[in-house]
């Protein structure tokens, strides 16, 4: 399989806590994107980080990229019930294909 | 702007039949890509079209094909359906390529019996 790997597979935290999920990939990339999927809104783009960037912020989201370790992390601060969803990373490789991770299922407990 | 639309939303077919799924991208978006999502394999890239040309293809058999029309609308066809083709098929559009933010449609849930 060409999929990237995400960990943890599932994460359950209390509302208000921070959530961190990780993504590792196998080949060199042009960029890495994070998406969220829930039953209500489908698959939604969160943030894109290019291979020459190390960190990016968007609201309560912080993404880091370490190309030497071929890994990325997504941090969601001050979690809310609405953050309950599956989170996927997708990497654009040198062949301009988008390779997806298996996803992290995040549950926010009230 | 209207979002990405996919039709039909649900489909039940029998093994051996063929199926055509349709996707209308966001106005102005030239890249349309297709994905298969299953519980076992996750999200897998099928192919990408840009200006009516297939620009990229994932590792799927030739039974899976697609096309893009001059108005950027795209169709995906699966011939000789197998039970394993049961999945959620997602279409996404973006301004230029997979290296840009992808906007996803709600998907077509295909069940093969």
PDB file of C-alpha atoms in Angstrom, chain B residues 14-106:
ATOM      1  CA  UNK B  14     -25.378  -6.259  -9.317  1.00  0.00           C
ATOM      2  CA  UNK B  15     -22.059  -7.968  -9.982  1.00  0.00           C
ATOM      3  CA  UNK B  16     -21.110  -7.796 -13.625  1.00  0.00           C
ATOM      4  CA  UNK B  17     -23.027  -4.610 -14.334  1.00  0.00           C
ATOM      5  CA  UNK B  18     -21.427  -1.292 -15.087  1.00  0.00           C
ATOM      6  CA  UNK B  19     -22.006   2.085 -13.471  1.00  0.00           C
ATOM      7  CA  UNK B  20     -21.405   5.726 -14.307  1.00  0.00           C
ATOM      8  CA  UNK B  21     -21.006   8.363 -11.632  1.00  0.00           C
ATOM      9  CA  UNK B  22     -21.125  12.081 -12.284  1.00  0.00           C
ATOM     10  CA  UNK B  23     -19.364  15.037 -10.701  1.00  0.00           C
ATOM     11  CA  UNK B  24     -19.818  18.762 -11.222  1.00  0.00           C
ATOM     12  CA  UNK B  25     -16.882  20.786  -9.877  1.00  0.00           C
ATOM     13  CA  UNK B  26     -16.919  24.243  -8.387  1.00  0.00           C
ATOM     14  CA  UNK B  27     -17.174  26.870 -11.094  1.00  0.00           C
ATOM     15  CA  UNK B  28     -13.700  27.901 -12.239  1.00  0.00           C
ATOM     16  CA  UNK B  29     -11.984  24.776 -10.974  1.00  0.00           C
ATOM     17  CA  UNK B  30     -10.141  22.926 -13.708  1.00  0.00           C
ATOM     18  CA  UNK B  31      -8.825  19.904 -11.840  1.00  0.00           C
ATOM     19  CA  UNK B  32     -11.191  17.077 -10.935  1.00  0.00           C
ATOM     20  CA  UNK B  33     -10.032  13.999  -9.089  1.00  0.00           C
ATOM     21  CA  UNK B  34     -11.757  10.823  -7.971  1.00  0.00           C
ATOM     22  CA  UNK B  35     -11.207   8.710  -4.862  1.00  0.00           C
ATOM     23  CA  UNK B  36     -12.497   5.427  -3.520  1.00  0.00           C
ATOM     24  CA  UNK B  37     -13.077   5.183   0.223  1.00  0.00           C
ATOM     25  CA  UNK B  38     -13.611   1.865   2.003  1.00  0.00           C
ATOM     26  CA  UNK B  39     -13.287   0.903   5.682  1.00  0.00           C
ATOM     27  CA  UNK B  40     -10.510  -1.546   4.853  1.00  0.00           C
ATOM     28  CA  UNK B  41      -8.365   0.420   2.381  1.00  0.00           C
ATOM     29  CA  UNK B  42      -9.187   3.964   3.397  1.00  0.00           C
ATOM     30  CA  UNK B  43      -9.034   6.729   0.820  1.00  0.00           C
ATOM     31  CA  UNK B  44      -7.396   5.746  -2.433  1.00  0.00           C
ATOM     32  CA  UNK B  45      -6.665   8.000  -5.387  1.00  0.00           C
ATOM     33  CA  UNK B  46      -8.267   6.848  -8.615  1.00  0.00           C
ATOM     34  CA  UNK B  47      -7.399   9.524 -11.178  1.00  0.00           C
ATOM     35  CA  UNK B  48      -7.187  13.218 -11.881  1.00  0.00           C
ATOM     36  CA  UNK B  49      -8.432  15.121 -14.908  1.00  0.00           C
ATOM     37  CA  UNK B  50      -7.410  18.558 -16.072  1.00  0.00           C
ATOM     38  CA  UNK B  51      -8.654  20.259 -19.234  1.00  0.00           C
ATOM     39  CA  UNK B  52     -10.306  17.056 -20.456  1.00  0.00           C
ATOM     40  CA  UNK B  53      -7.080  15.041 -20.108  1.00  0.00           C
ATOM     41  CA  UNK B  54      -6.261  12.398 -17.565  1.00  0.00           C
ATOM     42  CA  UNK B  55      -3.228  13.817 -15.867  1.00  0.00           C
ATOM     43  CA  UNK B  56      -2.646  11.190 -13.226  1.00  0.00           C
ATOM     44  CA  UNK B  57      -3.827   7.705 -12.352  1.00  0.00           C
ATOM     45  CA  UNK B  58      -3.738   5.590  -9.223  1.00  0.00           C
ATOM     46  CA  UNK B  59      -3.264   1.836  -8.992  1.00  0.00           C
ATOM     47  CA  UNK B  60      -6.667   0.623 -10.051  1.00  0.00           C
ATOM     48  CA  UNK B  61      -7.549  -1.895 -12.776  1.00  0.00           C
ATOM     49  CA  UNK B  62      -8.628  -0.789 -16.224  1.00  0.00           C
ATOM     50  CA  UNK B  63     -12.265  -1.441 -15.278  1.00  0.00           C
ATOM     51  CA  UNK B  64     -12.140   2.000 -13.678  1.00  0.00           C
ATOM     52  CA  UNK B  65     -12.146   4.814 -16.179  1.00  0.00           C
ATOM     53  CA  UNK B  66     -13.187   8.402 -16.374  1.00  0.00           C
ATOM     54  CA  UNK B  67     -13.462  11.438 -18.523  1.00  0.00           C
ATOM     55  CA  UNK B  68     -13.812  15.170 -18.243  1.00  0.00           C
ATOM     56  CA  UNK B  69     -15.913  17.380 -20.449  1.00  0.00           C
ATOM     57  CA  UNK B  70     -15.154  20.863 -21.749  1.00  0.00           C
ATOM     58  CA  UNK B  71     -17.221  22.412 -18.928  1.00  0.00           C
ATOM     59  CA  UNK B  72     -15.001  20.543 -16.397  1.00  0.00           C
ATOM     60  CA  UNK B  73     -17.782  18.180 -15.383  1.00  0.00           C
ATOM     61  CA  UNK B  74     -16.456  14.662 -14.973  1.00  0.00           C
ATOM     62  CA  UNK B  75     -17.782  11.141 -15.094  1.00  0.00           C
ATOM     63  CA  UNK B  76     -16.348   7.967 -13.701  1.00  0.00           C
ATOM     64  CA  UNK B  77     -17.227   4.552 -15.060  1.00  0.00           C
ATOM     65  CA  UNK B  78     -16.723   1.147 -13.510  1.00  0.00           C
ATOM     66  CA  UNK B  79     -17.338  -1.849 -15.757  1.00  0.00           C
ATOM     67  CA  UNK B  80     -17.909  -5.462 -14.776  1.00  0.00           C
ATOM     68  CA  UNK B  81     -18.643  -4.599 -11.165  1.00  0.00           C
ATOM     69  CA  UNK B  82     -17.243  -6.789  -8.399  1.00  0.00           C
ATOM     70  CA  UNK B  83     -18.398  -7.065  -4.782  1.00  0.00           C
ATOM     71  CA  UNK B  84     -15.160  -5.368  -3.733  1.00  0.00           C
ATOM     72  CA  UNK B  85     -16.124  -2.243  -5.656  1.00  0.00           C
ATOM     73  CA  UNK B  86     -18.682  -1.409  -2.979  1.00  0.00           C
ATOM     74  CA  UNK B  87     -17.424   1.881  -1.573  1.00  0.00           C
ATOM     75  CA  UNK B  88     -17.969   5.587  -1.201  1.00  0.00           C
ATOM     76  CA  UNK B  89     -16.724   7.311  -4.352  1.00  0.00           C
ATOM     77  CA  UNK B  90     -15.639  10.866  -3.772  1.00  0.00           C
ATOM     78  CA  UNK B  91     -15.011  13.540  -6.326  1.00  0.00           C
ATOM     79  CA  UNK B  92     -12.936  16.615  -5.575  1.00  0.00           C
ATOM     80  CA  UNK B  93     -12.170  19.740  -7.517  1.00  0.00           C
ATOM     81  CA  UNK B  94      -9.385  22.254  -7.183  1.00  0.00           C
ATOM     82  CA  UNK B  95      -8.188  25.331  -8.997  1.00  0.00           C
ATOM     83  CA  UNK B  96      -5.199  23.797 -10.726  1.00  0.00           C
ATOM     84  CA  UNK B  97      -3.919  20.504  -9.360  1.00  0.00           C
ATOM     85  CA  UNK B  98      -3.678  18.071  -6.447  1.00  0.00           C
ATOM     86  CA  UNK B  99      -1.183  20.462  -4.905  1.00  0.00           C
ATOM     87  CA  UNK B 100      -3.996  22.848  -4.154  1.00  0.00           C
ATOM     88  CA  UNK B 101      -6.818  22.673  -1.657  1.00  0.00           C
ATOM     89  CA  UNK B 102      -9.263  19.972  -2.691  1.00  0.00           C
ATOM     90  CA  UNK B 103     -12.986  20.625  -2.374  1.00  0.00           C
ATOM     91  CA  UNK B 104     -14.897  17.384  -1.971  1.00  0.00           C
ATOM     92  CA  UNK B 105     -18.408  16.459  -2.951  1.00  0.00           C
ATOM     93  CA  UNK B 106     -20.682  14.425  -0.675  1.00  0.00           C
TER      94      UNK B 106
END
